[in-house]
XYZ file of N, CA and C in Angstrom:
714
model
N 0.831 -1.201 0.000
C 0.000 0.000 0.000
C 0.862 1.246 0.000
N 1.849 1.305 0.904
C 2.728 2.462 0.990
C 3.545 2.608 -0.292
N 3.994 1.487 -0.874
C 4.791 1.539 -2.104
C 3.966 2.145 -3.238
N 2.708 1.774 -3.351
C 1.849 2.326 -4.400
C 1.651 3.815 -4.202
N 1.536 4.211 -2.886
C 1.360 5.634 -2.604
C 2.583 6.426 -3.026
N 3.780 5.883 -2.703
C 5.022 6.574 -3.109
C 5.095 6.693 -4.622
N 4.698 5.634 -5.332
C 4.759 5.681 -6.799
C 3.835 6.757 -7.343
N 2.623 6.836 -6.746
C 1.680 7.858 -7.222
C 2.200 9.256 -6.956
N 2.804 9.453 -5.741
C 3.369 10.774 -5.411
C 4.511 11.116 -6.356
N 5.376 10.127 -6.636
C 6.517 10.366 -7.533
C 6.058 10.710 -8.932
N 5.025 10.028 -9.405
C 4.512 10.296 -10.757
C 3.915 11.712 -10.820
N 3.235 12.078 -9.714
C 2.643 13.419 -9.666
C 3.704 14.496 -9.667
N 4.775 14.288 -8.903
C 5.855 15.271 -8.877
C 6.521 15.387 -10.240
N 6.700 14.251 -10.923
C 7.330 14.255 -12.243
C 6.501 15.056 -13.239
N 5.167 14.863 -13.215
C 4.301 15.593 -14.127
C 4.330 17.083 -13.814
N 4.324 17.429 -12.526
C 4.365 18.843 -12.149
C 5.663 19.485 -12.607
N 6.784 18.761 -12.473
C 8.085 19.276 -12.902
C 8.104 19.509 -14.404
N 7.526 18.583 -15.174
C 7.485 18.736 -16.623
C 6.660 19.955 -17.019
N 5.552 20.209 -16.323
C 4.721 21.367 -16.619
C 5.457 22.654 -16.316
N 6.200 22.668 -15.218
C 6.978 23.865 -14.861
C 8.042 24.142 -15.895
N 8.754 23.098 -16.335
C 9.806 23.281 -17.340
C 9.220 23.795 -18.648
N 8.056 23.286 -19.038
C 7.426 23.718 -20.285
C 7.028 25.175 -20.209
N 6.505 25.585 -19.041
C 6.055 26.966 -18.899
C 7.206 27.932 -18.789
N 8.400 27.479 -18.418
C 9.551 28.359 -18.253
C 10.430 28.387 -19.479
N 9.969 27.778 -20.548
C 10.815 27.724 -21.736
C 10.947 29.054 -22.429
N 10.102 30.065 -22.102
C 10.191 31.382 -22.728
C 9.364 31.439 -23.988
N 9.098 32.687 -24.407
C 8.272 32.900 -25.591
C 8.966 32.541 -26.881
N 10.297 32.399 -26.871
C 11.019 32.147 -28.111
C 10.719 30.797 -28.709
N 10.238 29.853 -27.865
C 9.998 28.512 -28.370
C 8.722 28.430 -29.193
N 7.836 29.411 -29.017
C 6.573 29.387 -29.752
C 6.802 29.848 -31.177
N 6.155 29.228 -32.147
C 6.331 29.650 -33.531
C 5.777 31.043 -33.745
N 6.407 31.829 -34.598
C 5.986 33.200 -34.873
C 5.492 33.319 -36.299
N 4.430 34.112 -36.467
C 3.909 34.351 -37.808
C 4.728 35.389 -38.561
N 5.568 36.175 -37.852
C 6.351 37.215 -38.492
C 7.509 36.606 -39.272
N 7.703 37.101 -40.488
C 8.786 36.631 -41.327
C 9.873 37.689 -41.405
N 11.129 37.284 -41.433
C 12.200 38.281 -41.552
C 12.081 39.014 -42.877
N 12.472 40.301 -42.898
C 12.367 41.073 -44.152
C 13.226 40.467 -45.244
N 12.698 40.475 -46.433
C 13.419 39.951 -47.588
C 13.689 41.110 -48.538
N 14.945 41.567 -48.573
C 15.293 42.721 -49.397
C 15.217 42.407 -50.878
N 15.145 41.139 -51.229
C 15.123 40.765 -52.638
C 13.750 40.270 -53.077
N 12.696 40.676 -52.364
C 11.361 40.241 -52.738
C 10.739 41.139 -53.788
N 11.410 42.218 -54.159
C 10.885 43.125 -55.155
C 12.024 43.757 -55.945
N 11.668 44.321 -57.092
C 12.670 44.989 -57.921
C 13.222 46.204 -57.183
N 14.423 46.650 -57.518
C 15.031 47.772 -56.800
C 14.342 49.095 -57.104
N 14.565 50.055 -56.234
C 14.055 51.407 -56.453
C 14.897 52.114 -57.514
N 14.423 53.287 -57.950
C 15.178 54.079 -58.919
C 16.367 54.752 -58.248
N 17.467 54.858 -58.989
C 18.604 55.643 -58.536
C 18.416 57.084 -59.012
N 18.681 58.035 -58.126
C 18.522 59.454 -58.446
C 19.888 60.060 -58.741
N 20.046 60.598 -59.946
C 21.323 61.187 -60.335
C 21.566 62.516 -59.650
N 22.825 62.766 -59.274
C 23.191 64.014 -58.594
C 24.246 64.808 -59.352
N 25.064 64.156 -60.176
C 26.146 64.838 -60.898
C 26.403 64.104 -62.212
N 26.493 64.845 -63.332
C 26.404 66.294 -63.543
C 24.996 66.822 -63.266
N 24.924 68.103 -62.901
C 23.633 68.727 -62.612
C 22.773 68.738 -63.866
N 21.492 68.461 -63.680
C 20.591 68.379 -64.819
C 20.367 69.746 -65.460
N 20.445 69.803 -66.805
C 20.150 71.020 -67.538
C 21.172 72.119 -67.375
N 22.421 71.748 -67.119
C 23.470 72.755 -66.924
C 24.753 72.318 -67.626
N 25.652 73.282 -67.904
C 26.976 72.907 -68.415
C 27.731 72.086 -67.373
N 28.481 71.124 -67.831
C 29.243 70.265 -66.923
C 30.404 71.044 -66.315
N 30.506 70.980 -64.974
C 31.575 71.720 -64.294
C 32.561 70.804 -63.578
N 32.245 69.522 -63.448
C 33.131 68.588 -62.739
C 33.740 67.627 -63.758
N 34.912 67.976 -64.264
C 35.564 67.152 -65.278
C 37.076 67.301 -65.151
N 37.806 66.447 -65.845
C 39.265 66.496 -65.859
C 39.760 66.521 -67.299
N 40.804 67.288 -67.529
C 41.445 67.299 -68.841
C 42.115 65.952 -69.079
N 42.221 65.573 -70.342
C 42.900 64.336 -70.708
C 44.150 64.702 -71.491
N 45.301 64.297 -70.982
C 46.571 64.650 -71.616
C 46.621 64.130 -73.047
N 46.974 65.025 -73.970
C 47.120 64.628 -75.368
C 45.817 64.574 -76.143
N 44.674 64.874 -75.489
C 43.382 64.841 -76.180
C 42.660 66.161 -75.935
N 42.855 67.110 -76.824
C 42.300 68.444 -76.639
C 40.788 68.471 -76.802
N 40.226 67.491 -77.486
C 38.789 67.492 -77.763
C 38.003 66.562 -76.846
N 38.664 65.966 -75.851
C 37.994 64.998 -74.974
C 38.243 65.358 -73.516
N 37.294 65.037 -72.649
C 37.427 65.241 -71.210
C 36.859 64.035 -70.478
N 37.248 63.899 -69.209
C 36.713 62.839 -68.355
C 35.686 63.455 -67.414
N 34.447 62.964 -67.494
C 33.329 63.528 -66.722
C 32.958 62.565 -65.596
N 32.787 63.105 -64.391
C 32.404 62.302 -63.234
C 30.887 62.278 -63.104
N 30.320 61.069 -62.950
C 28.889 60.869 -62.728
C 28.681 60.310 -61.322
N 27.656 60.807 -60.641
C 27.328 60.308 -59.309
C 25.819 60.181 -59.166
N 25.384 59.250 -58.287
C 23.963 59.039 -58.029
C 23.785 58.511 -56.613
N 22.554 58.612 -56.121
C 22.241 58.153 -54.770
C 21.990 56.647 -54.740
N 22.211 56.068 -53.581
C 21.929 54.649 -53.386
C 20.440 54.384 -53.522
N 20.089 53.255 -54.153
C 18.685 52.880 -54.342
C 18.368 51.639 -53.515
N 17.221 51.633 -52.870
C 16.814 50.514 -52.020
C 16.754 49.221 -52.824
N 17.311 48.159 -52.253
C 17.297 46.798 -52.805
C 18.150 46.630 -54.066
N 18.899 47.650 -54.454
C 19.736 47.539 -55.658
C 21.023 46.787 -55.340
N 21.368 45.837 -56.191
C 22.637 45.124 -56.081
C 23.672 45.668 -57.062
N 23.204 46.087 -58.236
C 24.101 46.577 -59.278
C 23.512 47.821 -59.925
N 24.412 48.639 -60.482
C 24.015 49.853 -61.183
C 24.629 49.838 -62.584
N 23.865 50.334 -63.561
C 24.367 50.480 -64.918
C 24.202 51.938 -65.337
N 25.327 52.600 -65.614
C 25.308 53.984 -66.071
C 25.291 53.999 -67.589
N 24.264 54.617 -68.162
C 24.159 54.764 -69.610
C 24.241 56.237 -69.978
N 25.140 56.560 -70.901
C 25.296 57.933 -71.401
C 24.975 57.920 -72.885
N 24.078 58.838 -73.315
C 23.620 58.853 -74.689
C 23.843 60.220 -75.330
N 24.090 60.204 -76.626
C 24.068 61.405 -77.442
C 22.894 61.244 -78.400
N 21.870 62.073 -78.239
C 20.578 61.837 -78.872
C 20.091 60.451 -78.440
N 19.874 59.516 -79.338
C 19.413 58.187 -78.956
C 20.534 57.154 -78.988
N 21.753 57.578 -79.264
C 22.873 56.644 -79.387
C 23.600 56.498 -78.064
N 23.755 55.278 -77.594
C 24.501 55.022 -76.361
C 25.990 55.138 -76.659
N 26.652 56.074 -75.997
C 28.091 56.259 -76.205
C 28.911 55.611 -75.097
N 28.266 55.285 -73.981
C 28.961 54.599 -72.893
C 27.949 53.867 -72.030
N 28.276 52.636 -71.624
C 27.450 51.860 -70.710
C 28.378 51.126 -69.753
N 28.269 51.423 -68.469
C 29.153 50.834 -67.470
C 28.345 50.175 -66.359
N 28.726 48.939 -66.004
C 28.144 48.239 -64.866
C 29.045 48.434 -63.659
N 28.458 48.727 -62.509
C 29.240 48.962 -61.311
C 28.397 48.690 -60.077
N 29.056 48.457 -58.970
C 28.373 48.335 -57.686
C 28.536 49.602 -56.852
N 29.309 50.556 -57.353
C 29.527 51.799 -56.631
C 28.500 52.840 -57.051
N 28.622 54.038 -56.491
C 27.669 55.117 -56.754
C 28.281 56.226 -57.589
N 29.320 55.903 -58.350
C 29.940 56.897 -59.221
C 30.723 56.193 -60.315
N 30.982 56.921 -61.391
C 31.793 56.405 -62.495
C 32.250 57.592 -63.334
N 33.382 57.436 -64.012
C 33.912 58.469 -64.894
C 33.825 57.992 -66.335
N 33.466 58.907 -67.237
C 33.294 58.574 -68.649
C 34.025 59.622 -69.490
N 34.757 59.175 -70.499
C 35.430 60.087 -71.421
C 34.471 60.482 -72.536
N 34.282 61.797 -72.705
C 33.307 62.312 -73.661
C 33.911 63.438 -74.500
N 33.241 63.750 -75.618
C 33.679 64.847 -76.487
C 33.330 66.193 -75.858
N 34.119 67.183 -76.189
C 33.803 68.544 -75.790
C 32.693 69.117 -76.677
N 31.976 70.094 -76.132
C 31.027 70.849 -76.922
C 29.808 70.075 -77.380
N 29.337 69.128 -76.549
C 28.155 68.356 -76.924
C 27.182 68.251 -75.747
N 25.934 67.973 -76.097
C 24.910 67.731 -75.076
C 24.692 66.225 -74.950
N 24.728 65.744 -73.717
C 24.552 64.315 -73.460
C 23.385 64.100 -72.501
N 22.762 62.948 -72.645
C 21.712 62.503 -71.728
C 22.230 61.288 -70.973
N 21.853 61.158 -69.703
C 22.312 59.995 -68.943
C 21.231 59.514 -67.974
N 21.344 58.243 -67.629
C 20.423 57.630 -66.672
C 21.123 56.442 -66.026
N 20.590 56.025 -64.904
C 21.143 54.887 -64.159
C 20.071 53.817 -64.028
N 20.427 52.592 -64.383
C 19.521 51.454 -64.240
C 19.968 50.623 -63.042
N 19.031 50.304 -62.146
C 19.333 49.464 -60.991
C 18.825 48.048 -61.243
N 19.465 47.073 -60.601
C 19.055 45.686 -60.808
C 19.347 44.842 -59.571
N 18.582 43.766 -59.433
C 18.850 42.710 -58.459
C 18.313 41.412 -59.036
N 18.212 40.361 -58.220
C 17.784 39.063 -58.733
C 16.330 39.065 -59.187
N 15.545 40.015 -58.695
C 14.119 40.053 -59.031
C 13.877 40.755 -60.362
N 14.577 41.865 -60.599
C 14.328 42.611 -61.828
C 15.199 43.839 -61.962
N 14.799 44.725 -62.879
C 15.545 45.943 -63.175
C 14.598 47.140 -63.125
N 15.157 48.301 -62.783
C 14.391 49.543 -62.753
C 15.199 50.631 -63.444
N 14.572 51.303 -64.407
C 15.256 52.360 -65.143
C 14.989 53.705 -64.487
N 16.037 54.456 -64.221
C 15.903 55.757 -63.581
C 15.500 56.843 -64.555
N 15.227 58.025 -64.020
C 14.874 59.176 -64.837
C 16.090 59.642 -65.637
N 15.843 60.426 -66.674
C 16.923 60.926 -67.522
C 17.352 62.322 -67.088
N 18.644 62.607 -67.308
C 19.226 63.911 -67.027
C 20.089 64.302 -68.225
N 20.411 65.586 -68.327
C 21.261 65.992 -69.435
C 22.180 67.135 -69.022
N 23.226 67.334 -69.805
C 24.224 68.367 -69.535
C 24.994 68.612 -70.824
N 25.739 69.698 -70.868
C 26.635 69.955 -71.992
C 28.071 69.955 -71.499
N 28.954 69.452 -72.325
C 30.379 69.486 -72.011
C 30.977 70.802 -72.504
N 31.996 71.318 -71.826
C 32.576 72.602 -72.230
C 33.300 72.489 -73.567
N 33.307 73.577 -74.303
C 33.994 73.586 -75.591
C 33.117 74.196 -76.660
N 33.699 74.442 -77.820
C 32.970 75.026 -78.934
C 32.169 73.925 -79.627
N 30.857 74.072 -79.750
C 30.056 73.015 -80.375
C 30.322 72.904 -81.862
N 30.181 71.700 -82.373
C 30.266 71.475 -83.814
C 28.866 71.653 -84.368
N 28.597 72.773 -85.018
C 27.260 73.063 -85.527
C 26.411 73.715 -84.469
N 25.607 72.934 -83.737
C 24.624 73.482 -82.807
C 24.430 72.510 -81.662
N 24.296 73.054 -80.440
C 24.031 72.194 -79.287
C 22.653 71.561 -79.399
N 22.544 70.318 -78.954
C 21.220 69.705 -78.797
C 20.550 70.296 -77.560
N 19.232 70.321 -77.510
C 18.546 70.837 -76.309
C 18.856 69.968 -75.092
N 18.715 70.580 -73.934
C 18.767 69.789 -72.714
C 17.509 68.922 -72.616
N 17.649 67.783 -71.948
C 16.463 66.963 -71.672
C 15.527 67.741 -70.751
N 14.269 67.786 -71.103
C 13.300 68.578 -70.344
C 13.138 68.028 -68.925
N 12.924 68.931 -67.977
C 12.601 68.542 -66.603
C 11.087 68.386 -66.504
N 10.631 67.182 -66.189
C 9.205 66.860 -66.194
C 8.654 66.904 -64.767
N 7.469 67.499 -64.620
C 6.790 67.550 -63.324
C 5.394 66.940 -63.463
N 4.981 66.213 -62.437
C 3.648 65.606 -62.410
C 3.008 65.918 -61.063
N 1.794 66.464 -61.106
C 1.039 66.767 -59.892
C -0.284 66.017 -59.952
N -0.579 65.239 -58.894
C -1.821 64.469 -58.821
C -2.848 65.225 -57.970
N -4.045 65.373 -58.512
C -5.164 65.976 -57.788
C -6.109 64.846 -57.383
N -6.010 64.415 -56.119
C -6.790 63.268 -55.648
C -8.281 63.573 -55.611
N -8.645 64.845 -55.475
C -10.054 65.190 -55.414
C -10.781 64.934 -56.725
N -10.104 65.238 -57.846
C -10.710 65.046 -59.168
C -10.118 63.850 -59.923
N -9.184 63.125 -59.281
C -8.483 62.005 -59.919
C -7.878 62.446 -61.260
N -7.203 63.594 -61.232
C -6.543 64.117 -62.417
C -5.067 64.351 -62.134
N -4.270 64.178 -63.168
C -2.850 64.501 -63.040
C -2.491 65.576 -64.064
N -1.676 66.529 -63.595
C -1.225 67.616 -64.443
C 0.240 67.370 -64.801
N 0.518 67.260 -66.097
C 1.876 67.019 -66.574
C 2.411 68.302 -67.205
N 3.581 68.736 -66.773
C 4.235 69.902 -67.351
C 5.726 69.612 -67.463
N 6.433 70.459 -68.167
C 7.866 70.256 -68.364
C 8.545 71.595 -68.609
N 9.841 71.624 -68.419
C 10.628 72.824 -68.650
C 11.823 72.450 -69.514
N 11.858 72.982 -70.736
C 12.956 72.709 -71.651
C 13.886 73.900 -71.763
N 15.123 73.646 -72.173
C 16.090 74.726 -72.369
C 17.133 74.278 -73.380
N 17.863 75.255 -73.881
C 18.842 74.979 -74.929
C 20.033 75.917 -74.735
N 21.223 75.375 -74.814
C 22.437 76.168 -74.595
C 22.574 77.288 -75.623
N 22.026 77.080 -76.819
C 22.090 78.107 -77.863
C 20.952 79.116 -77.774
N 19.978 78.856 -76.907
C 18.826 79.738 -76.820
C 17.824 79.536 -77.934
N 17.883 78.381 -78.623
C 16.955 78.117 -79.720
C 15.531 77.936 -79.207
N 14.551 78.290 -80.056
C 13.161 78.008 -79.741
C 12.910 76.508 -79.881
N 12.201 75.944 -78.929
C 12.023 74.495 -78.886
C 10.564 74.108 -79.110
N 10.368 72.918 -79.633
C 9.052 72.287 -79.696
C 9.165 70.908 -79.050
N 8.010 70.304 -78.718
C 8.034 69.091 -77.910
C 7.062 68.036 -78.448
N 7.519 66.797 -78.420
C 6.655 65.644 -78.647
C 6.446 64.977 -77.290
N 5.193 64.704 -76.936
C 4.879 64.183 -75.601
C 4.065 62.901 -75.727
N 4.444 61.894 -74.963
C 3.657 60.665 -74.891
C 3.575 60.199 -73.440
N 2.441 59.607 -73.096
C 2.204 59.122 -71.734
C 1.622 57.721 -71.823
N 2.179 56.811 -71.047
C 1.647 55.449 -70.977
C 1.078 55.194 -69.590
N 0.063 54.333 -69.543
C -0.524 53.893 -68.275
C -0.329 52.388 -68.189
N 0.487 51.957 -67.218
C 0.820 50.529 -67.100
C 1.289 49.979 -68.451
N 2.129 50.776 -69.136
C 2.787 50.437 -70.401
C 1.870 50.473 -71.618
N 0.612 50.885 -71.467
C -0.289 51.063 -72.603
C -0.385 52.555 -72.921
N -0.330 52.899 -74.218
C -0.334 54.301 -74.612
C -1.636 54.977 -74.191
N -1.503 56.089 -73.466
C -2.658 56.830 -72.964
C -2.815 58.172 -73.675
N -1.693 58.823 -74.001
C -1.736 60.155 -74.614
C -0.513 60.321 -75.506
N -0.721 61.040 -76.630
C 0.398 61.331 -77.530
C 0.079 62.585 -78.333
N 1.059 63.506 -78.421
C 0.893 64.703 -79.235
C 2.281 65.172 -79.691
N 2.305 65.931 -80.783
C 3.573 66.286 -81.408
C 3.673 67.791 -81.658
N 4.928 68.254 -81.719
C 5.240 69.639 -82.091
C 4.512 70.655 -81.220
N 4.479 70.399 -79.944
C 3.839 71.331 -79.016
C 4.781 72.493 -78.721
N 4.221 73.671 -78.622
C 5.019 74.833 -78.226
C 4.815 75.160 -76.750
N 3.726 74.657 -76.176
C 3.435 74.903 -74.761
C 4.309 74.010 -73.883
N 4.259 74.268 -72.581
C 5.048 73.489 -71.621
C 4.173 72.647 -70.701
N 2.941 72.386 -71.133
C 2.050 71.539 -70.342
C 0.917 71.056 -71.236
N 0.170 70.082 -70.740
C -1.001 69.589 -71.445
C -2.191 69.662 -70.500
N -3.397 69.500 -71.049
C -4.602 69.527 -70.216
C -4.570 68.371 -69.216
N -5.185 68.541 -68.054
C -5.189 67.463 -67.050
C -5.744 66.153 -67.611
N -5.163 65.052 -67.149
C -5.555 63.715 -67.599
C -6.085 62.932 -66.401
N -7.189 62.225 -66.592
C -7.728 61.382 -65.530
C -6.791 60.198 -65.269
N -6.531 59.928 -63.995
C -5.653 58.816 -63.650
C -6.395 57.776 -62.815
N -5.843 56.581 -62.789
C -6.353 55.497 -61.949
C -5.424 55.311 -60.751
N -5.957 55.272 -59.552
C -5.103 55.112 -58.371
C -4.196 53.886 -58.475
N -2.975 54.055 -58.000
C -1.952 53.002 -57.935
C -1.409 52.586 -59.298
N -1.871 53.188 -60.386
C -1.333 52.859 -61.712
C 0.007 53.548 -61.921
N 0.838 52.945 -62.779
C 2.151 53.499 -63.085
C 2.105 54.198 -64.435
N 2.642 55.412 -64.464
C 2.607 56.225 -65.673
C 4.036 56.532 -66.126
N 4.279 56.292 -67.415
C 5.552 56.648 -68.021
C 5.366 57.882 -68.884
N 6.202 58.883 -68.698
C 6.065 60.151 -69.413
C 7.351 60.410 -70.195
N 7.200 60.677 -71.474
C 8.345 60.956 -72.344
C 8.139 62.292 -73.038
N 9.160 63.138 -72.995
C 9.139 64.431 -73.670
C 10.370 64.517 -74.566
N 10.148 64.719 -75.855
C 11.228 64.911 -76.817
C 11.346 66.406 -77.086
N 12.495 66.977 -76.725
C 12.740 68.405 -76.969
C 13.488 68.551 -78.285
N 12.993 69.442 -79.189
C 13.563 69.582 -80.526
C 13.872 71.050 -80.817
N 15.028 71.294 -81.461
C 15.320 72.655 -81.909
C 15.166 72.736 -83.429
N 15.385 73.918 -83.973
C 15.182 74.119 -85.394
C 16.280 73.579 -86.269
N 17.364 73.071 -85.664
C 18.496 72.539 -86.433
C 18.448 71.025 -86.565
N 17.358 70.418 -86.086
C 17.232 68.964 -86.177
C 17.802 68.219 -84.993
N 18.316 68.955 -83.997
C 18.820 68.303 -82.791
C 17.669 68.030 -81.825
N 17.818 67.018 -81.005
C 16.767 66.693 -80.048
C 17.356 65.974 -78.846
N 16.595 65.946 -77.779
C 16.937 65.147 -76.599
C 15.653 64.559 -76.039
N 15.769 63.456 -75.337
C 14.604 62.730 -74.832
C 14.679 62.635 -73.314
N 13.597 63.006 -72.678
C 13.494 62.912 -71.231
C 12.396 61.926 -70.881
N 12.671 61.009 -69.935
C 11.678 60.019 -69.508
C 11.658 59.925 -67.990
N 10.450 59.842 -67.446
C 10.291 59.533 -66.029
C 9.138 58.554 -65.874
N 9.073 57.886 -64.743
C 7.929 57.041 -64.408
C 7.453 57.409 -63.008
N 6.128 57.461 -62.835
C 5.538 57.816 -61.547
C 4.381 56.873 -61.269
N 4.111 56.673 -59.992
C 2.974 55.848 -59.573
C 1.929 56.726 -58.922
N 0.698 56.632 -59.378
C -0.387 57.455 -58.848
C -0.702 57.047 -57.401
N -1.134 57.985 -56.588
C -1.473 57.641 -55.200
C -2.705 56.731 -55.140
N -2.854 56.053 -54.000
C -4.010 55.157 -53.811
C -5.301 55.960 -53.718
């Protein structure tokens, strides 16, 4: 009788000890619904260019020994979220004159004097690629013929009350030439608006859809047949 009682007491103490140990294991042992952040779950953000300054003569460059018509121009841009690699593209009109892949936030490119160039930075990671906005500048020196216009600075303002967006732009030219503009707008990559040879610097408000992505392209043209292309992409508010 006493032996059975001791066994029952011992079994009870063992169960109580196991319950205490289980309750003292801490909250870390319980599974959590929270997942660690995954920086590669989406395409990278756009890189924002900082140098050369947009729409201005280039002031940060180095002479190249033995090459009177060429200079080395420094390009810089801000870090973009989730970006693993950067590609710097420099264009003269629509022709790519330099394309460099790098993991840093700057690069130097040898360019001709007396020309207008457009540049942009493309970011990439394992998920995808994102193309940044375009910028332009002129290199110092006497131009051959006529400078191309600077890439227009594009502005977009969303009016949430009327679900309208106002698109405007500001163009300029080192020669002071009168400019005209070709404008196109896409909504989620489908053409939404297109017009040519505009003399104004804005268009009538356009109805937008919340959260849609809009691509805006402005081609600035002078009377000598020179042109430059400016592109940006924006996402409408919710």
